[in-house]
mmCIF file of C-alpha atoms in Angstrom:
data_model
loop_
_atom_site.group_PDB
_atom_site.id
_atom_site.type_symbol
_atom_site.label_atom_id
_atom_site.label_comp_id
_atom_site.label_asym_id
_atom_site.label_seq_id
_atom_site.Cartn_x
_atom_site.Cartn_y
_atom_site.Cartn_z
ATOM 1 C CA UNK A 900 -1.446 11.198 8.261
ATOM 2 C CA UNK A 901 0.219 14.488 9.132
ATOM 3 C CA UNK A 902 -2.784 16.397 7.758
ATOM 4 C CA UNK A 903 -4.990 14.610 10.306
ATOM 5 C CA UNK A 904 -2.816 16.139 13.059
ATOM 6 C CA UNK A 905 -2.953 12.819 14.941
ATOM 7 C CA UNK A 906 0.375 11.646 16.330
ATOM 8 C CA UNK A 907 -0.979 8.180 17.186
ATOM 9 C CA UNK A 908 -2.275 7.688 13.616
ATOM 10 C CA UNK A 909 1.058 8.784 12.175
ATOM 11 C CA UNK A 910 3.120 6.520 14.443
ATOM 12 C CA UNK A 911 0.738 3.586 13.916
ATOM 13 C CA UNK A 912 1.232 3.930 10.164
ATOM 14 C CA UNK A 913 4.995 4.181 10.617
ATOM 15 C CA UNK A 914 5.061 1.065 12.822
ATOM 16 C CA UNK A 915 3.159 -0.911 10.170
ATOM 17 C CA UNK A 916 5.567 0.233 7.438
ATOM 18 C CA UNK A 917 8.597 -0.762 9.526
ATOM 19 C CA UNK A 918 6.996 -4.140 10.248
ATOM 20 C CA UNK A 919 6.435 -4.875 6.553
ATOM 21 C CA UNK A 920 9.722 -3.425 5.335
ATOM 22 C CA UNK A 921 11.997 -5.644 7.409
ATOM 23 C CA UNK A 922 9.831 -8.746 8.000
ATOM 24 C CA UNK A 923 9.689 -8.198 11.738
ATOM 25 C CA UNK A 924 7.393 -9.925 14.197
ATOM 26 C CA UNK A 925 6.302 -6.716 15.966
ATOM 27 C CA UNK A 926 7.079 -3.018 16.260
ATOM 28 C CA UNK A 927 6.245 -0.547 19.017
ATOM 29 C CA UNK A 928 6.784 3.204 19.168
ATOM 30 C CA UNK A 929 6.610 4.667 22.661
ATOM 31 C CA UNK A 930 6.824 8.336 23.629
ATOM 32 C CA UNK A 931 7.246 9.999 27.001
ATOM 33 C CA UNK A 932 4.297 11.900 28.437
ATOM 34 C CA UNK A 933 4.308 15.684 28.894
ATOM 35 C CA UNK A 934 5.636 15.384 32.442
ATOM 36 C CA UNK A 935 8.449 13.047 31.348
ATOM 37 C CA UNK A 936 7.376 10.506 33.964
ATOM 38 C CA UNK A 937 6.214 7.525 31.898
ATOM 39 C CA UNK A 938 6.026 6.021 28.429
ATOM 40 C CA UNK A 939 2.896 5.517 26.373
ATOM 41 C CA UNK A 940 2.497 3.284 23.322
ATOM 42 C CA UNK A 941 1.650 5.633 20.443
ATOM 43 C CA UNK A 942 2.230 3.272 17.525
ATOM 44 C CA UNK A 943 2.103 -0.505 17.309
ATOM 45 C CA UNK A 944 2.038 -3.319 14.752
ATOM 46 C CA UNK A 945 2.196 -7.047 15.418
ATOM 47 C CA UNK A 946 1.332 -7.240 19.113
ATOM 48 C CA UNK A 947 -2.242 -6.540 20.140
ATOM 49 C CA UNK A 948 -3.192 -3.283 21.809
ATOM 50 C CA UNK A 949 -2.513 -3.130 25.552
ATOM 51 C CA UNK A 950 -3.347 0.277 27.067
ATOM 52 C CA UNK A 951 -1.468 -0.499 30.301
ATOM 53 C CA UNK A 952 1.639 -1.873 28.540
ATOM 54 C CA UNK A 953 4.074 0.442 30.340
ATOM 55 C CA UNK A 954 2.465 -0.238 33.716
ATOM 56 C CA UNK A 955 2.983 -3.964 33.119
ATOM 57 C CA UNK A 956 6.614 -3.314 32.217
ATOM 58 C CA UNK A 957 7.068 -1.391 35.469
ATOM 59 C CA UNK A 958 5.623 -4.370 37.359
ATOM 60 C CA UNK A 959 8.224 -6.557 35.627
ATOM 61 C CA UNK A 960 11.010 -4.122 36.527
ATOM 62 C CA UNK A 961 9.913 -4.082 40.165
ATOM 63 C CA UNK A 962 10.121 -7.868 40.094
ATOM 64 C CA UNK A 963 13.739 -7.630 38.882
ATOM 65 C CA UNK A 964 13.448 -7.477 35.068
ATOM 66 C CA UNK A 965 15.956 -5.383 33.138
ATOM 67 C CA UNK A 966 14.194 -2.961 30.769
ATOM 68 C CA UNK A 967 16.693 -2.439 27.969
ATOM 69 C CA UNK A 968 14.502 0.128 26.230
ATOM 70 C CA UNK A 969 15.121 2.396 29.237
ATOM 71 C CA UNK A 970 18.842 1.963 28.576
ATOM 72 C CA UNK A 971 18.342 3.025 24.948
ATOM 73 C CA UNK A 972 16.346 6.062 26.078
ATOM 74 C CA UNK A 973 18.749 7.274 28.777
ATOM 75 C CA UNK A 974 21.975 6.525 26.863
ATOM 76 C CA UNK A 975 20.595 7.923 23.572
ATOM 77 C CA UNK A 976 22.117 4.910 21.842
ATOM 78 C CA UNK A 977 20.509 1.810 20.251
ATOM 79 C CA UNK A 978 20.384 -1.411 22.263
ATOM 80 C CA UNK A 979 20.394 -4.929 20.758
ATOM 81 C CA UNK A 980 19.542 -8.038 22.813
ATOM 82 C CA UNK A 981 19.948 -11.512 21.182
ATOM 83 C CA UNK A 982 17.404 -14.260 21.999
ATOM 84 C CA UNK A 983 15.307 -12.003 24.211
ATOM 85 C CA UNK A 984 12.101 -13.976 23.590
ATOM 86 C CA UNK A 985 13.382 -17.065 25.411
ATOM 87 C CA UNK A 986 14.236 -14.963 28.465
ATOM 88 C CA UNK A 987 10.830 -13.256 28.554
ATOM 89 C CA UNK A 988 9.000 -16.587 28.203
ATOM 90 C CA UNK A 989 10.964 -18.427 30.912
ATOM 91 C CA UNK A 990 12.085 -15.903 33.545
ATOM 92 C CA UNK A 991 9.411 -15.414 36.271
ATOM 93 C CA UNK A 992 10.135 -11.668 36.506
ATOM 94 C CA UNK A 993 8.414 -11.213 33.098
ATOM 95 C CA UNK A 994 5.171 -12.871 34.170
ATOM 96 C CA UNK A 995 3.037 -9.660 34.150
ATOM 97 C CA UNK A 996 3.718 -8.952 30.455
ATOM 98 C CA UNK A 997 4.354 -12.464 29.130
ATOM 99 C CA UNK A 998 0.969 -13.234 27.561
ATOM 100 C CA UNK A 999 0.928 -9.943 25.725
ATOM 101 C CA UNK A 1000 4.341 -10.611 24.157
ATOM 102 C CA UNK A 1001 3.881 -14.329 23.410
ATOM 103 C CA UNK A 1002 2.314 -13.949 19.946
ATOM 104 C CA UNK A 1003 3.539 -13.481 17.335
ATOM 105 C CA UNK A 1004 6.697 -15.385 18.219
ATOM 106 C CA UNK A 1005 9.959 -13.440 17.994
ATOM 107 C CA UNK A 1006 13.607 -13.809 18.974
ATOM 108 C CA UNK A 1007 16.055 -10.875 18.881
ATOM 109 C CA UNK A 1008 15.088 -7.466 20.301
ATOM 110 C CA UNK A 1009 16.307 -3.961 19.443
ATOM 111 C CA UNK A 1010 15.408 -0.555 20.857
ATOM 112 C CA UNK A 1011 16.479 2.760 19.295
ATOM 113 C CA UNK A 1012 15.924 6.182 20.874
ATOM 114 C CA UNK A 1013 13.825 8.919 19.282
ATOM 115 C CA UNK A 1014 15.884 12.093 19.483
ATOM 116 C CA UNK A 1015 14.702 15.673 18.938
ATOM 117 C CA UNK A 1016 17.595 18.144 18.917
ATOM 118 C CA UNK A 1017 19.650 15.589 20.814
ATOM 119 C CA UNK A 1018 17.080 15.018 23.549
ATOM 120 C CA UNK A 1019 15.216 11.671 23.884
ATOM 121 C CA UNK A 1020 11.445 11.803 23.413
ATOM 122 C CA UNK A 1021 10.704 8.079 23.081
ATOM 123 C CA UNK A 1022 11.894 4.744 21.712
ATOM 124 C CA UNK A 1023 11.204 2.463 18.771
ATOM 125 C CA UNK A 1024 11.174 -1.225 19.799
ATOM 126 C CA UNK A 1025 11.640 -3.907 17.141
ATOM 127 C CA UNK A 1026 10.992 -7.610 17.730
ATOM 128 C CA UNK A 1027 12.676 -9.751 15.057
ATOM 129 C CA UNK A 1028 11.112 -12.948 13.750
ATOM 130 C CA UNK A 1029 12.844 -16.273 14.631
ATOM 131 C CA UNK A 1030 15.817 -16.979 12.409
ATOM 132 C CA UNK A 1031 16.696 -13.323 11.890
ATOM 133 C CA UNK A 1032 19.615 -11.544 13.471
ATOM 134 C CA UNK A 1033 20.180 -7.817 13.817
ATOM 135 C CA UNK A 1034 23.094 -6.722 11.666
ATOM 136 C CA UNK A 1035 24.451 -3.266 10.872
ATOM 137 C CA UNK A 1036 22.076 -2.757 7.946
ATOM 138 C CA UNK A 1037 18.983 -3.645 9.980
ATOM 139 C CA UNK A 1038 20.091 -1.393 12.834
ATOM 140 C CA UNK A 1039 20.751 1.519 10.467
ATOM 141 C CA UNK A 1040 17.246 1.060 9.058
ATOM 142 C CA UNK A 1041 15.699 1.120 12.533
ATOM 143 C CA UNK A 1042 17.662 4.256 13.437
ATOM 144 C CA UNK A 1043 16.454 5.956 10.242
ATOM 145 C CA UNK A 1044 12.863 5.047 11.092
ATOM 146 C CA UNK A 1045 13.472 6.323 14.627
ATOM 147 C CA UNK A 1046 14.444 9.677 13.116
ATOM 148 C CA UNK A 1047 11.183 9.738 11.161
ATOM 149 C CA UNK A 1048 9.192 8.965 14.308
ATOM 150 C CA UNK A 1049 11.079 11.677 16.215
ATOM 151 C CA UNK A 1050 10.209 14.207 13.508
ATOM 152 C CA UNK A 1051 6.543 13.269 13.861
ATOM 153 C CA UNK A 1052 6.742 13.768 17.635
ATOM 154 C CA UNK A 1053 8.459 17.141 17.195
ATOM 155 C CA UNK A 1054 5.841 18.251 14.644
ATOM 156 C CA UNK A 1055 3.002 17.232 16.966
ATOM 157 C CA UNK A 1056 4.621 19.185 19.813
ATOM 158 C CA UNK A 1057 4.942 22.240 17.551
ATOM 159 C CA UNK A 1058 1.260 22.034 16.596
ATOM 160 C CA UNK A 1059 0.257 21.738 20.241
ATOM 161 C CA UNK A 1060 2.317 24.813 21.136
ATOM 162 C CA UNK A 1061 0.649 26.757 18.322
ATOM 163 C CA UNK A 1062 -2.775 25.609 19.502
ATOM 164 C CA UNK A 1063 -1.950 26.719 23.045
ATOM 165 C CA UNK A 1064 -0.869 30.143 21.771
ATOM 166 C CA UNK A 1065 -4.134 30.405 19.813
ATOM 167 C CA UNK A 1066 -6.162 29.350 22.862
ATOM 168 C CA UNK A 1067 -4.358 31.914 25.013
ATOM 169 C CA UNK A 1068 -5.006 34.635 22.420
ATOM 170 C CA UNK A 1069 -8.705 33.756 22.328
ATOM 171 C CA UNK A 1070 -8.943 33.813 26.130
ATOM 172 C CA UNK A 1071 -7.282 37.234 26.232
ATOM 173 C CA UNK A 1072 -9.533 38.574 23.488
ATOM 174 C CA UNK A 1073 -12.611 37.197 25.229
ATOM 175 C CA UNK A 1074 -11.531 38.800 28.502
ATOM 176 C CA UNK A 1075 -11.023 42.115 26.717
ATOM 177 C CA UNK A 1076 -14.422 41.945 24.996
ATOM 178 C CA UNK A 1077 -16.184 40.981 28.214
ATOM 179 C CA UNK A 1078 -14.545 43.877 30.041
ATOM 180 C CA UNK A 1079 -15.246 46.419 27.299
ATOM 181 C CA UNK A 1080 -18.892 45.519 26.818
ATOM 182 C CA UNK A 1081 -20.603 43.014 29.083
ATOM 183 C CA UNK A 1082 -18.844 43.858 32.360
ATOM 184 C CA UNK A 1083 -19.334 47.601 31.966
ATOM 185 C CA UNK A 1084 -22.982 47.223 30.984
ATOM 186 C CA UNK A 1085 -23.719 44.861 33.871
ATOM 187 C CA UNK A 1086 -21.989 47.356 36.201
ATOM 188 C CA UNK A 1087 -24.298 50.069 34.867
ATOM 189 C CA UNK A 1088 -27.322 47.836 35.507
ATOM 190 C CA UNK A 1089 -26.126 47.273 39.049
ATOM 191 C CA UNK A 1090 -25.818 50.997 39.663
ATOM 192 C CA UNK A 1091 -29.390 51.582 38.422
ATOM 193 C CA UNK A 1092 -30.770 48.829 40.646
ATOM 194 C CA UNK A 1093 -28.781 50.123 43.612
ATOM 195 C CA UNK A 1094 -30.212 53.625 43.163
ATOM 196 C CA UNK A 1095 -33.761 52.234 43.175
ATOM 197 C CA UNK A 1096 -32.968 50.247 46.297
ATOM 198 C CA UNK A 1097 -31.626 53.308 48.103
ATOM 199 C CA UNK A 1098 -34.752 55.333 47.279
ATOM 200 C CA UNK A 1099 -36.993 52.502 48.439
ATOM 201 C CA UNK A 1100 -35.064 52.125 51.712
ATOM 202 C CA UNK A 1101 -35.635 55.758 52.582
ATOM 203 C CA UNK A 1102 -39.382 55.266 52.395
ATOM 204 C CA UNK A 1103 -39.686 58.109 49.933
ATOM 205 C CA UNK A 1104 -42.306 58.153 47.225
ATOM 206 C CA UNK A 1105 -40.584 57.269 43.961
ATOM 207 C CA UNK A 1106 -41.792 59.086 40.895
ATOM 208 C CA UNK A 1107 -43.368 56.638 38.467
ATOM 209 C CA UNK A 1108 -41.785 58.425 35.522
ATOM 210 C CA UNK A 1109 -38.368 57.857 37.090
ATOM 211 C CA UNK A 1110 -39.094 54.144 37.641
ATOM 212 C CA UNK A 1111 -40.302 53.843 34.055
ATOM 213 C CA UNK A 1112 -37.136 55.486 32.757
ATOM 214 C CA UNK A 1113 -34.879 53.232 34.837
ATOM 215 C CA UNK A 1114 -36.822 50.154 33.742
ATOM 216 C CA UNK A 1115 -36.418 51.157 30.104
ATOM 217 C CA UNK A 1116 -32.707 51.721 30.573
ATOM 218 C CA UNK A 1117 -32.326 48.335 32.273
ATOM 219 C CA UNK A 1118 -34.250 46.651 29.463
ATOM 220 C CA UNK A 1119 -32.037 48.326 26.861
ATOM 221 C CA UNK A 1120 -28.827 47.398 28.655
ATOM 222 C CA UNK A 1121 -29.915 43.784 29.197
ATOM 223 C CA UNK A 1122 -30.803 43.505 25.507
ATOM 224 C CA UNK A 1123 -27.372 44.835 24.570
ATOM 225 C CA UNK A 1124 -25.666 42.399 26.978
ATOM 226 C CA UNK A 1125 -27.616 39.486 25.520
ATOM 227 C CA UNK A 1126 -26.663 40.564 22.015
ATOM 228 C CA UNK A 1127 -22.977 40.809 22.932
ATOM 229 C CA UNK A 1128 -23.025 37.371 24.555
ATOM 230 C CA UNK A 1129 -24.722 35.810 21.533
ATOM 231 C CA UNK A 1130 -22.154 37.412 19.258
ATOM 232 C CA UNK A 1131 -19.336 36.000 21.364
ATOM 233 C CA UNK A 1132 -20.865 32.517 21.248
ATOM 234 C CA UNK A 1133 -21.166 32.745 17.448
ATOM 235 C CA UNK A 1134 -17.581 33.962 17.149
ATOM 236 C CA UNK A 1135 -16.175 31.281 19.449
ATOM 237 C CA UNK A 1136 -18.102 28.416 17.863
ATOM 238 C CA UNK A 1137 -18.558 29.022 14.112
ATOM 239 C CA UNK A 1138 -20.508 25.838 13.347
ATOM 240 C CA UNK A 1139 -20.764 26.676 9.658
ATOM 241 C CA UNK A 1140 -16.978 26.730 9.397
ATOM 242 C CA UNK A 1141 -16.673 23.015 10.129
ATOM 243 C CA UNK A 1142 -19.918 22.043 8.417
ATOM 244 C CA UNK A 1143 -19.948 24.123 5.239
ATOM 245 C CA UNK A 1144 -16.601 25.913 4.903
ATOM 246 C CA UNK A 1145 -15.190 29.415 5.170
ATOM 247 C CA UNK A 1146 -17.656 31.314 2.914
ATOM 248 C CA UNK A 1147 -20.718 29.942 4.762
ATOM 249 C CA UNK A 1148 -19.165 30.742 8.140
ATOM 250 C CA UNK A 1149 -18.419 34.332 7.118
ATOM 251 C CA UNK A 1150 -21.946 34.782 5.730
ATOM 252 C CA UNK A 1151 -23.392 33.504 9.033
ATOM 253 C CA UNK A 1152 -21.142 35.885 10.961
ATOM 254 C CA UNK A 1153 -22.322 38.765 8.755
ATOM 255 C CA UNK A 1154 -26.003 37.927 9.275
ATOM 256 C CA UNK A 1155 -25.609 37.646 13.058
ATOM 257 C CA UNK A 1156 -23.684 40.933 13.200
ATOM 258 C CA UNK A 1157 -26.348 42.720 11.150
ATOM 259 C CA UNK A 1158 -29.123 41.402 13.380
ATOM 260 C CA UNK A 1159 -27.250 42.367 16.541
ATOM 261 C CA UNK A 1160 -25.902 45.797 15.615
ATOM 262 C CA UNK A 1161 -27.937 47.123 12.708
ATOM 263 C CA UNK A 1162 -24.751 47.421 10.617
ATOM 264 C CA UNK A 1163 -25.181 46.419 6.997
ATOM 265 C CA UNK A 1164 -22.610 43.678 6.317
ATOM 266 C CA UNK A 1165 -22.222 42.571 2.693
ATOM 267 C CA UNK A 1166 -20.230 39.490 1.711
ATOM 268 C CA UNK A 1167 -18.914 38.644 -1.757
ATOM 269 C CA UNK A 1168 -17.053 35.452 -2.650
ATOM 270 C CA UNK A 1169 -14.851 34.883 -5.698
ATOM 271 C CA UNK A 1170 -14.009 31.204 -6.142
ATOM 272 C CA UNK A 1171 -14.318 30.153 -9.778
ATOM 273 C CA UNK A 1172 -13.056 26.592 -9.277
ATOM 274 C CA UNK A 1173 -14.776 25.932 -5.920
ATOM 275 C CA UNK A 1174 -11.451 25.509 -4.142
ATOM 276 C CA UNK A 1175 -12.275 27.311 -0.886
ATOM 277 C CA UNK A 1176 -13.983 24.185 0.421
ATOM 278 C CA UNK A 1177 -10.749 22.191 0.047
ATOM 279 C CA UNK A 1178 -8.539 24.456 2.142
ATOM 280 C CA UNK A 1179 -6.871 23.200 5.312
ATOM 281 C CA UNK A 1180 -9.204 23.497 8.301
ATOM 282 C CA UNK A 1181 -6.692 25.324 10.514
ATOM 283 C CA UNK A 1182 -5.979 27.848 7.755
ATOM 284 C CA UNK A 1183 -9.729 28.482 7.401
ATOM 285 C CA UNK A 1184 -9.996 28.889 11.175
ATOM 286 C CA UNK A 1185 -7.286 31.553 11.217
ATOM 287 C CA UNK A 1186 -8.770 33.371 8.211
ATOM 288 C CA UNK A 1187 -12.199 33.351 9.884
ATOM 289 C CA UNK A 1188 -10.761 34.768 13.119
ATOM 290 C CA UNK A 1189 -9.076 37.594 11.212
ATOM 291 C CA UNK A 1190 -12.358 38.457 9.458
ATOM 292 C CA UNK A 1191 -14.274 38.291 12.764
ATOM 293 C CA UNK A 1192 -11.769 40.543 14.559
ATOM 294 C CA UNK A 1193 -11.729 43.098 11.728
ATOM 295 C CA UNK A 1194 -15.544 43.121 11.588
ATOM 296 C CA UNK A 1195 -15.718 43.526 15.370
ATOM 297 C CA UNK A 1196 -13.352 46.523 15.176
ATOM 298 C CA UNK A 1197 -15.381 48.150 12.398
ATOM 299 C CA UNK A 1198 -18.644 47.781 14.305
ATOM 300 C CA UNK A 1199 -17.177 49.003 17.563
ATOM 301 C CA UNK A 1200 -14.859 51.806 16.479
ATOM 302 C CA UNK A 1201 -15.619 53.008 12.943
ATOM 303 C CA UNK A 1202 -18.784 55.003 13.598
ATOM 304 C CA UNK A 1203 -20.060 53.930 10.184
ATOM 305 C CA UNK A 1204 -22.983 51.837 9.042
ATOM 306 C CA UNK A 1205 -21.651 49.541 6.290
ATOM 307 C CA UNK A 1206 -19.002 46.816 6.194
ATOM 308 C CA UNK A 1207 -18.058 44.889 3.056
ATOM 309 C CA UNK A 1208 -16.240 41.540 3.213
ATOM 310 C CA UNK A 1209 -14.622 40.211 0.031
ATOM 311 C CA UNK A 1210 -13.300 36.622 0.033
ATOM 312 C CA UNK A 1211 -11.370 35.507 -3.016
ATOM 313 C CA UNK A 1212 -9.235 32.608 -4.127
ATOM 314 C CA UNK A 1213 -7.199 33.944 -7.031
ATOM 315 C CA UNK A 1214 -4.846 32.123 -9.371
ATOM 316 C CA UNK A 1215 -1.974 33.200 -11.590
ATOM 317 C CA UNK A 1216 -0.677 30.155 -13.416
ATOM 318 C CA UNK A 1217 -0.043 27.543 -10.750
ATOM 319 C CA UNK A 1218 0.232 30.170 -7.993
ATOM 320 C CA UNK A 1219 -2.841 30.576 -5.774
ATOM 321 C CA UNK A 1220 -3.680 33.126 -3.088
ATOM 322 C CA UNK A 1221 -6.457 33.526 -0.529
ATOM 323 C CA UNK A 1222 -7.421 37.136 0.127
ATOM 324 C CA UNK A 1223 -9.897 38.559 2.637
ATOM 325 C CA UNK A 1224 -10.708 42.274 2.500
ATOM 326 C CA UNK A 1225 -12.825 43.927 5.212
ATOM 327 C CA UNK A 1226 -13.751 47.561 4.558
ATOM 328 C CA UNK A 1227 -16.051 49.985 6.389
ATOM 329 C CA UNK A 1228 -17.422 53.464 5.714
ATOM 330 C CA UNK A 1229 -16.471 54.912 9.086
ATOM 331 C CA UNK A 1230 -14.068 57.531 10.343
ATOM 332 C CA UNK A 1231 -10.937 55.670 9.273
ATOM 333 C CA UNK A 1232 -7.916 54.422 11.165
ATOM 334 C CA UNK A 1233 -6.262 56.369 13.977
ATOM 335 C CA UNK A 1234 -2.742 57.595 13.266
ATOM 336 C CA UNK A 1235 -0.100 55.327 14.777
ATOM 337 C CA UNK A 1236 3.368 54.045 13.842
ATOM 338 C CA UNK A 1237 3.418 51.348 11.184
ATOM 339 C CA UNK A 1238 3.208 47.829 12.593
ATOM 340 C CA UNK A 1239 1.714 48.927 15.902
ATOM 341 C CA UNK A 1240 -1.807 48.389 17.167
ATOM 342 C CA UNK A 1241 -3.781 46.804 19.936
ATOM 343 C CA UNK A 1242 -3.973 43.195 20.935
ATOM 344 C CA UNK A 1243 -6.522 42.385 18.238
ATOM 345 C CA UNK A 1244 -4.309 43.741 15.450
ATOM 346 C CA UNK A 1245 -1.298 41.876 16.829
ATOM 347 C CA UNK A 1246 -3.272 38.618 16.935
ATOM 348 C CA UNK A 1247 -4.422 39.110 13.328
ATOM 349 C CA UNK A 1248 -0.845 39.670 12.143
ATOM 350 C CA UNK A 1249 0.320 36.555 13.997
ATOM 351 C CA UNK A 1250 -2.401 34.467 12.358
ATOM 352 C CA UNK A 1251 -1.340 35.734 8.931
ATOM 353 C CA UNK A 1252 2.349 35.074 9.648
ATOM 354 C CA UNK A 1253 1.550 31.489 10.664
ATOM 355 C CA UNK A 1254 0.786 30.799 6.970
ATOM 356 C CA UNK A 1255 3.517 33.052 5.513
ATOM 357 C CA UNK A 1256 0.764 35.549 4.771
ATOM 358 C CA UNK A 1257 0.515 39.297 5.196
ATOM 359 C CA UNK A 1258 -1.985 41.548 6.935
ATOM 360 C CA UNK A 1259 -2.181 45.216 5.952
ATOM 361 C CA UNK A 1260 -4.396 48.106 7.049
ATOM 362 C CA UNK A 1261 -5.046 51.320 5.192
ATOM 363 C CA UNK A 1262 -7.597 54.003 4.406
ATOM 364 C CA UNK A 1263 -9.993 53.098 1.629
ATOM 365 C CA UNK A 1264 -8.881 54.637 -1.671
ATOM 366 C CA UNK A 1265 -10.801 57.876 -2.390
ATOM 367 C CA UNK A 1266 -13.384 56.964 0.257
ATOM 368 C CA UNK A 1267 -14.080 57.248 3.967
ATOM 369 C CA UNK A 1268 -13.337 54.333 6.221
ATOM 370 C CA UNK A 1269 -10.704 51.688 6.796
ATOM 371 C CA UNK A 1270 -9.543 48.634 4.883
ATOM 372 C CA UNK A 1271 -8.038 45.454 6.390
ATOM 373 C CA UNK A 1272 -6.530 43.023 3.891
ATOM 374 C CA UNK A 1273 -5.339 39.480 4.578
ATOM 375 C CA UNK A 1274 -3.349 37.696 1.853
ATOM 376 C CA UNK A 1275 -2.177 34.087 2.263
ATOM 377 C CA UNK A 1276 -0.226 32.174 -0.413
ATOM 378 C CA UNK A 1277 -1.614 28.678 -0.993
ATOM 379 C CA UNK A 1278 0.226 25.489 -2.002
ATOM 380 C CA UNK A 1279 0.951 25.257 -5.720
ATOM 381 C CA UNK A 1280 -1.209 22.757 -7.584
ATOM 382 C CA UNK A 1281 0.180 20.437 -10.224
ATOM 383 C CA UNK A 1282 -1.123 21.162 -13.719
ATOM 384 C CA UNK A 1283 -4.435 19.404 -14.372
ATOM 385 C CA UNK A 1284 -5.023 17.010 -17.241
ATOM 386 C CA UNK A 1285 -3.038 14.134 -18.723
ATOM 387 C CA UNK A 1286 0.725 14.316 -18.509
ATOM 388 C CA UNK A 1287 3.070 13.268 -21.257
ATOM 389 C CA UNK A 1288 5.338 10.367 -20.401
ATOM 390 C CA UNK A 1289 9.023 11.038 -21.032
ATOM 391 C CA UNK A 1290 10.561 9.269 -23.982
ATOM 392 C CA UNK A 1291 12.357 6.062 -23.066
ATOM 393 C CA UNK A 1292 14.041 5.615 -26.420
ATOM 394 C CA UNK A 1293 13.758 2.098 -27.823
ATOM 395 C CA UNK A 1294 13.295 0.431 -24.451
#
């Protein structure tokens, strides 16, 4: 569930497990929205799905109903209410929500807060089947499950923050690339057009050779702009990455770069056990972005004509490692203090660090050019093949 990066799927699964583990009638897990203004049902088991559940509860509260789950949330302490079902089914203030909570039948109600670093982020509501009472053991179990739900909420928030950082990095990189290439080239086109307009306004005879030269320059610049824009589209939306995996996406990037720039880009892949296709999608995304940024830098700054990209998944025993090496035959790296660099280099290092990996840059051994190397440790695999059962003696 966590691998799907879906908080609702995770909390739905947790609600179902709680329901089965303690023979409850229904379970709900509600979280507060980003603004902290309302609750939303993120996990449920037992009751049917009601998208406007919290709105109906607010209607009940405005009619005079006491929402004990709000007490659990604000006090950060669990709340237990005996025989709550009878009250909901008979008191007119619960009319807006009554039909939704009628089946399955229940009796006692408990609400425990979901706490992340001491701050409430939601509640877990448990509706106990008739004949059951909420004792210390049952309440401890609900509080433990509330901790699990809170961890899921915290993990989802962490992922969203990382995604926002990645989105911000991409926006900044795109702005930089647009300024360095497209904006400057379009400005140059504008200046050429403006000069033609000024000559025409004066009524002077414009030399045809001059017009031909300007037209050729405009055609060349527009072709370059179109190429840059296509490259950006390919970089921002690597379709092959989601459809066919990291190697296919890098090969597509290499082919597009060659067609756009004339650089020769050669890709080699070492993956004896075909494991690259099984890597986590977000890890592949970060690895692809590092390769794309390094390739972009080589094409733009190296002054060379050849880039080699080596992807490899290596193994030593049960230890595995993903490596990506991007090398060019250009003028090499400028001298600068270790660990420093522009925005692109900083973004690449951050992507590597996200997976406990390492990004290094150096001159190519005994050759001209620069080398960028990304190394990411991968989860250890259990040994393949049948396992021997431990001896149980005579039992």
